Coordinates of C-alpha atoms in Angstrom, one line a residue:
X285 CA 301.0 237.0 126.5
X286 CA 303.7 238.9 124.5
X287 CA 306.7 240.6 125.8
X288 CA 306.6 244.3 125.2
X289 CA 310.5 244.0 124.9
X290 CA 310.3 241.6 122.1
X291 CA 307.4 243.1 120.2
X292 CA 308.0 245.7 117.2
X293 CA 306.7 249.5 117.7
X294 CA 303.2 249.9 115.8
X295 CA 302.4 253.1 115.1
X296 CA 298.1 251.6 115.1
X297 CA 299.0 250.5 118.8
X298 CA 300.6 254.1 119.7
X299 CA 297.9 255.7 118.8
X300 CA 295.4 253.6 120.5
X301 CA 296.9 253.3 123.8
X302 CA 297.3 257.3 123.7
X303 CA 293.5 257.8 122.8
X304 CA 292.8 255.2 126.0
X305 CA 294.3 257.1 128.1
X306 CA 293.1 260.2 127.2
X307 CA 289.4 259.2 127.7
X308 CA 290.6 257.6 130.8
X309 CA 289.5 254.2 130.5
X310 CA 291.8 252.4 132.0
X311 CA 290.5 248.5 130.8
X312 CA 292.1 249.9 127.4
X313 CA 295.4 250.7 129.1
X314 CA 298.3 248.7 129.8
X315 CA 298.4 247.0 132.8
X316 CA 300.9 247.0 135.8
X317 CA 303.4 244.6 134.2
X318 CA 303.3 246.2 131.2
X319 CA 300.9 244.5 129.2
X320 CA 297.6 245.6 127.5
X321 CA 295.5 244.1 125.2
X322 CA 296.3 246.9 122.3
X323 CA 295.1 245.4 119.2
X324 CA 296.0 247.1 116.0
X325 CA 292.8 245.3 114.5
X326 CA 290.7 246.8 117.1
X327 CA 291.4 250.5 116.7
X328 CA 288.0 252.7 116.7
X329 CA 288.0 255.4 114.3
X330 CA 286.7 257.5 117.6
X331 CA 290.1 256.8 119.2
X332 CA 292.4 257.0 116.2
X333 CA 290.7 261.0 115.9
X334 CA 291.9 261.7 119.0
X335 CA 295.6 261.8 118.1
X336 CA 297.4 262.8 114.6
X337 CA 300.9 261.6 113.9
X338 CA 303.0 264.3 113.0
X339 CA 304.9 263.7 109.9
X340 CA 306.8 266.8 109.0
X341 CA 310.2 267.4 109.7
X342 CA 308.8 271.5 111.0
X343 CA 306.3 269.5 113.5
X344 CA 308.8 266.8 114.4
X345 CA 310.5 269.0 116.2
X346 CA 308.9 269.7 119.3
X347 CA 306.4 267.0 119.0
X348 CA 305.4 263.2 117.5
X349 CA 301.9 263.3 118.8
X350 CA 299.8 265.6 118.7
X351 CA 296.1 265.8 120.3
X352 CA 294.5 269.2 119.0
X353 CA 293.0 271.6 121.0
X354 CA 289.1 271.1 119.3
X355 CA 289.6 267.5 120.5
X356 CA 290.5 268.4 124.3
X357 CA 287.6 270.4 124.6
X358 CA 285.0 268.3 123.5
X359 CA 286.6 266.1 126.0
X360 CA 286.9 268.2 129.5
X361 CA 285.8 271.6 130.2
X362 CA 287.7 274.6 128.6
X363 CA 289.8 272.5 127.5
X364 CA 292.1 271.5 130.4
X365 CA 293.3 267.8 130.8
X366 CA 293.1 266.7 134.6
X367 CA 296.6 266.1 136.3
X368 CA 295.6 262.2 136.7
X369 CA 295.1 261.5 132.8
X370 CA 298.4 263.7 132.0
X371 CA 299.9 261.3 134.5
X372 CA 298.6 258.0 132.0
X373 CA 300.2 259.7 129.1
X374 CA 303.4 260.7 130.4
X375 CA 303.7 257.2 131.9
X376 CA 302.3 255.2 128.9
X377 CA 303.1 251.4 128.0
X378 CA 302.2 248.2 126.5
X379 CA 302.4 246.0 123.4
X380 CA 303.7 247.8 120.6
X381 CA 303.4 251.4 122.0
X382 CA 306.4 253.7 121.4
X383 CA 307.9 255.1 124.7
X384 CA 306.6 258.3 125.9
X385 CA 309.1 260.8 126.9
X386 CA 306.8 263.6 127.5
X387 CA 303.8 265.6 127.1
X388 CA 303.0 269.4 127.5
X389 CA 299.8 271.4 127.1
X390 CA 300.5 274.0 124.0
X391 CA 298.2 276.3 122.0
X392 CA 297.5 274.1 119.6
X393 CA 297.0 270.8 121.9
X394 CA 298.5 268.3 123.7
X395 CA 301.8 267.6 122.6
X396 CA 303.3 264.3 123.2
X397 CA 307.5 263.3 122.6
X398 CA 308.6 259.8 121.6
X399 CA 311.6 258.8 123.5
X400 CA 313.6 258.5 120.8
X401 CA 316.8 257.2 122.1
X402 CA 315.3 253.7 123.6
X403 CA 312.9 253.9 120.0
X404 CA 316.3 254.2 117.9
X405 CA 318.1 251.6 120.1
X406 CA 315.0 249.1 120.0
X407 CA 314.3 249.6 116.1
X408 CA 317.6 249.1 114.9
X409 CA 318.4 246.2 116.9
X410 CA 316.5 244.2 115.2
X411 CA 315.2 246.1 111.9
X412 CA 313.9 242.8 109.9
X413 CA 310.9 242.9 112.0
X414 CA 310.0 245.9 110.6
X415 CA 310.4 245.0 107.1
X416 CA 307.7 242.4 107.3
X417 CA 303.7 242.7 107.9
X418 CA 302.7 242.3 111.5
X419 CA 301.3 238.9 110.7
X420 CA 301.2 236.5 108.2
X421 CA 297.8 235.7 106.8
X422 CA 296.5 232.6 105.6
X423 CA 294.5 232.3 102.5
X424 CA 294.8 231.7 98.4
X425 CA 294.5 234.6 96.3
X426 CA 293.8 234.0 92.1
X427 CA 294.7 237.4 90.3
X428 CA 292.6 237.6 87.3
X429 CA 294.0 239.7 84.6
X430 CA 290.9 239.6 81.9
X431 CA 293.4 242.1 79.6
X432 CA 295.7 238.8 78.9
X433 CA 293.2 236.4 77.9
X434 CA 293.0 234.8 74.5
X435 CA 290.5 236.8 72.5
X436 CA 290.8 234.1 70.4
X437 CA 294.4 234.9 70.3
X438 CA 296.7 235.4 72.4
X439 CA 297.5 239.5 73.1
X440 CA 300.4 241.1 71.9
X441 CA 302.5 244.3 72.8
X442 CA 301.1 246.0 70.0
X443 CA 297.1 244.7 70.4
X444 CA 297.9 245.3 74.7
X445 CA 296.2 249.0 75.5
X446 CA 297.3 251.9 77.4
X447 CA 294.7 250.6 80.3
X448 CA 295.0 247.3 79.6
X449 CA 299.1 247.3 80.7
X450 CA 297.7 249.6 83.5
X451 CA 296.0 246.6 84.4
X452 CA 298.6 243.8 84.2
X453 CA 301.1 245.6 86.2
X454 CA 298.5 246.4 89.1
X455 CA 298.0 242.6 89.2
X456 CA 301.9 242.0 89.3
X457 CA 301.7 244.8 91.9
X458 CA 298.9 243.3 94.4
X459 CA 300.2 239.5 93.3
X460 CA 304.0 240.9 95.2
X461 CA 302.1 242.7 98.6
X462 CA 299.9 239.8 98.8
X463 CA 303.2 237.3 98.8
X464 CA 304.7 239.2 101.6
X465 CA 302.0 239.2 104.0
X466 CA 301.8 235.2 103.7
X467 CA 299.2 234.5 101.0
X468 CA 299.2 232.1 98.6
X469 CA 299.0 233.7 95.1
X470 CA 298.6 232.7 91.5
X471 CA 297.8 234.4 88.6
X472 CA 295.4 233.9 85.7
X473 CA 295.5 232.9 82.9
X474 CA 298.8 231.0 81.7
X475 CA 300.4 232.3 78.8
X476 CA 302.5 230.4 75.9
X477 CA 306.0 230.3 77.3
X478 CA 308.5 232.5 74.8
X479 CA 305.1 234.7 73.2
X480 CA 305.5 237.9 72.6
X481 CA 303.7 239.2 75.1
X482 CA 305.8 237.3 77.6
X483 CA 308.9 238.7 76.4
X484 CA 307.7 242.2 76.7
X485 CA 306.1 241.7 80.6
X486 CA 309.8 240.5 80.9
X487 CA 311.0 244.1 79.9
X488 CA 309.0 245.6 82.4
X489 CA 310.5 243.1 85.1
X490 CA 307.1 240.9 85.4
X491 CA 307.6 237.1 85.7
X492 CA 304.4 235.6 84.4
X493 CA 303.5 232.2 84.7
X494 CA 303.8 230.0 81.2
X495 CA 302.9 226.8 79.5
X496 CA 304.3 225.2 76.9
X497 CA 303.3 226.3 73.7
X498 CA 301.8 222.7 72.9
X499 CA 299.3 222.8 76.1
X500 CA 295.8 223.0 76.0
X501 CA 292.8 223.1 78.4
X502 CA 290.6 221.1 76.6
X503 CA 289.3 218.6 79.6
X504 CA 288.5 221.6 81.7
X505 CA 286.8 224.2 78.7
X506 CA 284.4 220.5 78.1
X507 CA 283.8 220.2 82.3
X508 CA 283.3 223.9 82.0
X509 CA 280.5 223.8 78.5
X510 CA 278.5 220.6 80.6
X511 CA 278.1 222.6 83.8
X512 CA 277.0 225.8 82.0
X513 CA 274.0 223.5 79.4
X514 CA 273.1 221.7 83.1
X515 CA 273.2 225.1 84.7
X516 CA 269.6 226.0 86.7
X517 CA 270.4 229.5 85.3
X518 CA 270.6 228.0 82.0
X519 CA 267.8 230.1 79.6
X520 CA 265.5 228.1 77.5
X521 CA 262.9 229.8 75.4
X522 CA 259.3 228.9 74.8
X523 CA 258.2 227.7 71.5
X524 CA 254.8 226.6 70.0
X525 CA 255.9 223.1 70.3
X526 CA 256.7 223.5 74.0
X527 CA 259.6 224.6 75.9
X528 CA 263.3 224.0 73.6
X529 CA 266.8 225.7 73.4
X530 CA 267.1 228.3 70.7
X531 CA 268.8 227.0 67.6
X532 CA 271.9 228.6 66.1
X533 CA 275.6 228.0 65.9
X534 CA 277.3 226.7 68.9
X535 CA 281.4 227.5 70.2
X536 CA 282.4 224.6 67.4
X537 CA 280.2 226.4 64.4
X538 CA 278.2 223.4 64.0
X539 CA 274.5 223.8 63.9
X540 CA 273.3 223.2 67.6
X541 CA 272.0 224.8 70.7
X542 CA 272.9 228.9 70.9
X543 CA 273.9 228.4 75.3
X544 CA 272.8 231.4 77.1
X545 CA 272.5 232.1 81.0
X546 CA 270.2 234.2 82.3
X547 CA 272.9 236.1 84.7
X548 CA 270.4 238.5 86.7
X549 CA 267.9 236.0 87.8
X550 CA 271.2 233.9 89.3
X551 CA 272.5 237.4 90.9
X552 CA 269.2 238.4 92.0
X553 CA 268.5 235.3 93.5
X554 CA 271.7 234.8 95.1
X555 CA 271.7 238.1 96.6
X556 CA 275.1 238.9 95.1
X557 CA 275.7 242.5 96.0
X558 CA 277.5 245.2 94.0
X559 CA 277.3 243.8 90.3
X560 CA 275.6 245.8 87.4
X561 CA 271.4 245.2 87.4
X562 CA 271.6 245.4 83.9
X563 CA 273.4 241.9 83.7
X564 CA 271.0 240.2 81.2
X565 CA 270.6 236.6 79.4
X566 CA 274.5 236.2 78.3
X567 CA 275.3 233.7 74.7
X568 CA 278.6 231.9 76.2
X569 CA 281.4 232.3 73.5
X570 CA 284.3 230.2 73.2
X571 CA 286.6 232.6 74.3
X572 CA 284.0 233.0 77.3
X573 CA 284.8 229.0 78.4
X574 CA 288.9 229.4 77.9
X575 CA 288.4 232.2 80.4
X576 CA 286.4 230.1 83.0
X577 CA 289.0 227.2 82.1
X578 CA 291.7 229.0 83.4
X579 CA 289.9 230.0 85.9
X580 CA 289.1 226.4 87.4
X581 CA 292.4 225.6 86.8
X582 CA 293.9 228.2 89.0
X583 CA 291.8 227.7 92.0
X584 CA 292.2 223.9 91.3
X585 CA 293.3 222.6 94.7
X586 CA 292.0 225.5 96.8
X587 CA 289.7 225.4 99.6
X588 CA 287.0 228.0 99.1
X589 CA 286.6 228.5 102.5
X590 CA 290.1 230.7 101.9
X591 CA 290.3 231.2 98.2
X592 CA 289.2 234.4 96.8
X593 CA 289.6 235.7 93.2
X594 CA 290.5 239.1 92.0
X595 CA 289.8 240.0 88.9
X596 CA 291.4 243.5 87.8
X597 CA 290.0 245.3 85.0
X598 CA 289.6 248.4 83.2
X599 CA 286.6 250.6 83.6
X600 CA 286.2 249.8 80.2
X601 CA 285.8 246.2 80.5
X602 CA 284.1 246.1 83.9
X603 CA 280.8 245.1 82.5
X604 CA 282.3 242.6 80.4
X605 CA 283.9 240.7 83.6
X606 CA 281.2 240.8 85.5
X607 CA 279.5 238.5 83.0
X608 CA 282.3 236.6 83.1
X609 CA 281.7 236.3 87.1
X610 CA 278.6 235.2 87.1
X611 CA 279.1 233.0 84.2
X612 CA 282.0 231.2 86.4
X613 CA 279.2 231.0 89.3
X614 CA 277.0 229.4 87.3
X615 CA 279.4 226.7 86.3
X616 CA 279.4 225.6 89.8
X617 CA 282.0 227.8 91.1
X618 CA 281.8 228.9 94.7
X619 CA 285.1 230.8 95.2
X620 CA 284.0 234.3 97.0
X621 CA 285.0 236.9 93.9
X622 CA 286.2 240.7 94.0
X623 CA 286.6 243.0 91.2
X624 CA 289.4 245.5 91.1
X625 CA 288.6 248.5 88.8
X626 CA 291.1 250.9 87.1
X627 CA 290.1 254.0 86.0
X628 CA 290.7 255.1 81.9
X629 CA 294.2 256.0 80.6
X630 CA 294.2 259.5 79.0
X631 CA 297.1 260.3 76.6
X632 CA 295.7 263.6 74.9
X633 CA 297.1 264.2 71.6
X634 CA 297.6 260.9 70.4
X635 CA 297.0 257.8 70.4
X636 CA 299.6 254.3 71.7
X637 CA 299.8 251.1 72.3
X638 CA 301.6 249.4 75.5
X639 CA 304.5 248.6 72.7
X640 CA 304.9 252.0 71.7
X641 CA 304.7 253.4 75.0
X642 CA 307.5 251.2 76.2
X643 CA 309.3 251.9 73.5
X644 CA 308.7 256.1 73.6
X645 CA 310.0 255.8 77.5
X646 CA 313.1 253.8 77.0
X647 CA 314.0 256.0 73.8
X648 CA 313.4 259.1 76.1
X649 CA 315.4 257.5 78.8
X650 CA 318.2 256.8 77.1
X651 CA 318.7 260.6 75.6
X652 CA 318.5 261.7 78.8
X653 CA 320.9 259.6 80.2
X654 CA 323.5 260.7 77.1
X655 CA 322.6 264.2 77.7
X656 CA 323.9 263.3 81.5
X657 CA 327.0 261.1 80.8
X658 CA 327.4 261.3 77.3
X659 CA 329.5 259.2 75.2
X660 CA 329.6 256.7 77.8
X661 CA 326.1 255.5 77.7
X662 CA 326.9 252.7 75.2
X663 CA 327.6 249.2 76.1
X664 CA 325.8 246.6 77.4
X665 CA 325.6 247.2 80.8
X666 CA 324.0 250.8 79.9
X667 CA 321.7 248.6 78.2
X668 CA 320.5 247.1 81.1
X669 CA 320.6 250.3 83.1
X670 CA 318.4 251.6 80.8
X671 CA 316.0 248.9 80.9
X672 CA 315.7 248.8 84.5
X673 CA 315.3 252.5 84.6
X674 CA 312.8 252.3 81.9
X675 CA 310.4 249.8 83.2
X676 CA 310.7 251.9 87.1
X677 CA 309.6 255.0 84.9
X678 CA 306.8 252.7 82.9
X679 CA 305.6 251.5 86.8
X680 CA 305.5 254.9 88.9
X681 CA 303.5 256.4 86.4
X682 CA 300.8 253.9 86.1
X683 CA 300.8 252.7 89.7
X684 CA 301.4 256.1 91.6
X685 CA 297.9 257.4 91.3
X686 CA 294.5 255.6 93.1
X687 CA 293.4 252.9 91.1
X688 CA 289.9 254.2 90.4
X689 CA 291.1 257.2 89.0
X690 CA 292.4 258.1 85.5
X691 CA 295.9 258.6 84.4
X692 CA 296.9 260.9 82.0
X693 CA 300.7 260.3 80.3
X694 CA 302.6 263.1 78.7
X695 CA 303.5 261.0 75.6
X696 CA 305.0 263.9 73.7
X697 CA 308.6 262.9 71.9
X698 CA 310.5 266.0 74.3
X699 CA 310.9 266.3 78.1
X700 CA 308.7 263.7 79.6
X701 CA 311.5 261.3 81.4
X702 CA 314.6 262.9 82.9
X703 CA 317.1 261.8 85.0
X704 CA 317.0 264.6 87.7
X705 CA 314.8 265.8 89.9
X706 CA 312.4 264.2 92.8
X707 CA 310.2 262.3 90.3
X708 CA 308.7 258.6 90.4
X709 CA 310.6 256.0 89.5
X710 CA 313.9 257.5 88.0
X711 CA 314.4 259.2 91.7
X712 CA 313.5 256.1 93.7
X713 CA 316.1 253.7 91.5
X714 CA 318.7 256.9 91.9
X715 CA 318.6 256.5 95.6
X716 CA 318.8 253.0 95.2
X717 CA 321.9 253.1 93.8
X718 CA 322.8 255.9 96.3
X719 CA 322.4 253.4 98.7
X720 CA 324.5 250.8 97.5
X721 CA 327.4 252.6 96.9
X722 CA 327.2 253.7 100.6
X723 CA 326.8 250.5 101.6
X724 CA 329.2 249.1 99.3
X725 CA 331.9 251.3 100.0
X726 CA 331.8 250.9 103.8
X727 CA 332.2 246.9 103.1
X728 CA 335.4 247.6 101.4
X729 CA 336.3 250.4 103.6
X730 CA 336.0 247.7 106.8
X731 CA 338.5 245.1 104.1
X732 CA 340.8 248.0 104.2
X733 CA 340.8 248.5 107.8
X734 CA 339.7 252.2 107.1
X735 CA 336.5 251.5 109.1
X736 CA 335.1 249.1 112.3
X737 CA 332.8 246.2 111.8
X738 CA 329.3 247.6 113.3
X739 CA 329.2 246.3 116.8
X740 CA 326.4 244.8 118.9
X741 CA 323.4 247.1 119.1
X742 CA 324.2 247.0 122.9
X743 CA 327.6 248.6 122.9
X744 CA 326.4 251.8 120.0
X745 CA 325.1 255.0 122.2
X746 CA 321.9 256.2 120.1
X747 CA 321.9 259.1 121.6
X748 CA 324.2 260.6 119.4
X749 CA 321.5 260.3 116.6
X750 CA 320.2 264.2 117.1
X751 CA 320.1 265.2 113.3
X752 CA 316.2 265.9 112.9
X753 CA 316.2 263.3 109.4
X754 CA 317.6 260.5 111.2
X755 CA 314.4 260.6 113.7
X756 CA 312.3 262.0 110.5
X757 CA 313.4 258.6 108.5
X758 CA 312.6 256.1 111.6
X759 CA 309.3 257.9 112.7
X760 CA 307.8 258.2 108.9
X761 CA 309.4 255.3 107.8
X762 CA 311.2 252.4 109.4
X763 CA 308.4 251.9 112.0
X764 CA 305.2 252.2 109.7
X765 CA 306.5 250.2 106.8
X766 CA 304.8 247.1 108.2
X767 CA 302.0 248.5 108.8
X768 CA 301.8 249.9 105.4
X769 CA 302.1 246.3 103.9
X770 CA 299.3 244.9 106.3
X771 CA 296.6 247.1 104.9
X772 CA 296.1 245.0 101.7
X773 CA 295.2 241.3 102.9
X774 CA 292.9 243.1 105.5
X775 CA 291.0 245.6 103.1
X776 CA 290.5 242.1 100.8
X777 CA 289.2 240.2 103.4
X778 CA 286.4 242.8 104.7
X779 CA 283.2 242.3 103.3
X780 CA 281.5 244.0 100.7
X781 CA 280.0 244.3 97.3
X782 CA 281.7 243.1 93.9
X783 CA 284.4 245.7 93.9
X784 CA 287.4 246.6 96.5
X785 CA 289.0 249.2 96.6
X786 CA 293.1 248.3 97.9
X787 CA 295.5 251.6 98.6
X788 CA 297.7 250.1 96.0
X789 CA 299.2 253.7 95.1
X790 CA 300.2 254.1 98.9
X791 CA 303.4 251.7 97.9
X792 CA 304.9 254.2 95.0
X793 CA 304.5 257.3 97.2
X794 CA 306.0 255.7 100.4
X795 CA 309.0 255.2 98.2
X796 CA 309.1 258.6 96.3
X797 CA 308.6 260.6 100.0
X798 CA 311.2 258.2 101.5
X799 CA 313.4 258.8 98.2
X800 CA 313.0 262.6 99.1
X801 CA 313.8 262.6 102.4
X802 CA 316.8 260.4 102.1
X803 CA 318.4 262.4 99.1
X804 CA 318.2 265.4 101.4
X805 CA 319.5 263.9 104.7
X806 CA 322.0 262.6 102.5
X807 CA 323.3 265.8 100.8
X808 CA 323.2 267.5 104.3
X809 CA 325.5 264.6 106.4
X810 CA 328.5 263.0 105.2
X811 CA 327.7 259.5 106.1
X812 CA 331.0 258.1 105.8
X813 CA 334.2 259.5 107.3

């Protein structure tokens, strides 16, 4: 049984135990020693619309929960809460529920009021709880990135589309979140150490795996060809002489058996939900079996049991991969699969490739930075400035918006990067910086005996922390940010057809909002003395 001293806040469990107690039940409220079986996996979508969260710094002021009047009086007559359940809500505790210091009956609802004094003193405490996913989930995770497979060759900056790169750094994206909340990830397929494209995923601060340029998969493309000929999927055509393979030219070019696989029989049969009914008889290619070879080799040493594969695409290519799934499933694979679908780029006007795209957006963000700081913006540590500012730009906008819908880039030469203003990337590095200096400074401040080491959280008196963006930053931020990175692993591991659909974007907003919100607190309170 856990400690409600020792466990974090959770937003999830707040907002349960509040709609518990406002339905009166108390088997769903904690118990006399303060303990309740609040499960943040367990919330109802009946109890969560009970309650909203206030997020506004205008709301925030007079209130952190509110229940609306519509909800009250579909509840109790005319609205009016009995005295006994005001009494559960104004007294509420238990496992990861913020402490209640109030709650009043307003026009607009009932209003409830975090204690925010013990919530401050509690929170930052211990903070590094917070910066963590509740739990740690067990499981292997293979990212499949179809856009960087051989096709024969290997892909380049310039050959690597608009939605292609979309693609690739949504993988890097998921392959990051996943990592935090205890998965085991690796991502597919292996690419020649020192290639081209390897240098440029460098650029935009992705660390793919490599091989040496001298390694092949040659054992696992032959395992991969036998299974596919012995497949029962496997589609032989009828002749006048009886039942044969077709005849035609085989992955080698020699003059042998054309391999197909009839790919809806095996889906139909195996009642695979979600993928296209117009999957036919598919001729395996050789680029086809180097795909299903990296493949094998990634999820070589996984048990299926916990292994799933992801394989994000482009709309474009959707089709495509799904042959590609089934094709793997035919070889004998059993891992469970998922796709991940990106919606088109649009860049009207013109036309670019990832290269050029890159290129266009450091170009831009280096004028703007001269425009800024002018002569300065030079040497070699602009350089890298640049460059990290570059590929933060290249990410917010091609990770900021739902994955299933399209993007569209202003890629004209003026005015599409600039270095002020609350926008993506740019901003959320800008505060980043802002951060460190503040930090920084205070370091040497405390060397120069200009400023106290922080004590113990015990001996600091949090309720001197009135200003309304020091609550607005714990309340909207601090406290959910765990919460935020839980989502992922548990919308991959709920059943469903072929694709997911994972709240990747919510990441890049968090940031930008949080970004916002700091930079204004900022401007408004001298931190430092």
């Amino acid at each position: 049984m856990e400690n409600i001293e020792e466990t974090p806040f959770r937003i999830a469990h707040t907002v349960q135990a509040l709609g518990s107690a406002l339905r009166g039940e108390p088997e769903n409220v904690p118990d006399a020693n303060g303990l309740g079986n609040v499960s943040g996996d367990r919330i109802s979508s009946e109890t969560e619309k009970l309650w909203f969260k206030e997020s506004s710094a205008k709301n925030l002021r007079n209130r952190d929960f509110l229940s609306p009047t519509t909800v009250l009086n579909t509840l109790y007559a005319d609205g009016e809460v009995p005295p006994a359940v005001m009494v559960r809500v104004q007294s509420l505790r238990g496992t990861g529920v913020l402490p209640v210091a109030g709650g009043e009956l307003m026009g607009e609802g009932l209003r409830v009021r975090v204690d925010r004094t013990a919530a401050f003193q509690k929170v930052l405490s211990d903070a590094s709880v917070y910066l963590k996913p509740p739990s740690q989930i067990q499981g292997c995770v293979v990212l499949n990135c179809p856009a960087l497979h051989p096709k024969p060759n290997v892909p380049s900056p310039d050959t690597l589309t608009l939605g292609q790169l979309r693609t690739v750094l949504l993988t890097d994206h998921l392959g990051a979140l996943l990592r935090r909340q205890g998965f085991i990830v690796s991502c597919c397929p292996v690419l020649p150490e020192e290639s081209d494209i390897i240098v440029f995923l460098r650029l935009l601060g992705i660390d793919w795996p490599t091989v040496p340029i001298s390694w092949t998969n040659d054992k696992r493309e032959e395992n991969i060809l036998e299974a596919l000929q012995n497949s029962p999927y496997r589609e032989r055509e009828e002749t006048n002489g009886g039942r044969r393979e077709s005849e035609g030219k085989n992955m080698d070019g020699d003059k042998e058996e054309m391999l197909k696989v009839n790919l809806k029989r095996m889906f139909q049969e195996e009642q695979l939900p979600g993928y296209d009914p117009s999957l036919g008889t598919c001729t395996v290619q050789r680029d086809s079996v180097s795909h299903l070879a990296q493949l094998d080799r990634a999820t070589a040493g996984y048990t299926v049991s916990t292994a799933t594969a992801v394989h994000v695409t482009s709309c474009q290519d959707e089709f495509r991969q799904q042959q590609m799934a089934m094709l793997w499933r035919a070889s004998g694979a059993t891992v469970t699969q998922r796709h991940l679908v990106c919606g088109p780029m649009k860049t009207p006007g013109t036309h670019l490739s990832a290269a050029q795209y890159l290129q266009l957006r450091r170009v831009q963000m280096k004028e703007a930075s001269e425009i800024k700081y002018g002569e300065q913006v030079e040497d070699q540590t602009w350089d890298d400035i640049i460059k990290v500012m570059t590929s933060a730009t290249v990410r917010f906008e091609l990770l900021s918006t739902v994955h299933t819908s399209p993007v569209t880039l202003d890629v004209q030469r003026e005015g599409s990067v600039s270095t002020k203003g609350p926008r993506g990337g740019v901003f959320v590095m800008y505060n980043c910086a802002r951060l460190h200096t503040l930090f920084d400074s205070y370091e040497r401040g405390v060397e120069k005996g200009l400023y106290p080491e922080i004590p113990e959280g015990s001996q600091l008196d949090f309720s001197a922390l009135k200003e309304e963006g020091e609550w607005l930053l714990l309340f909207n931020y601090l406290i959910p940010f765990s919460e935020l990175l839980d989502q992922t692993g548990q919308t991959l591991g709920c059943d469903g057809g072929a694709r997911v659909n994972l709240k990747t974007e919510q990441i890049c907003k968090f940031l930008v909002s949080l970004s916002k919100d700091f930079s204004s607190y900022y401007n408004r309170v001298h931190v430092l003395g």
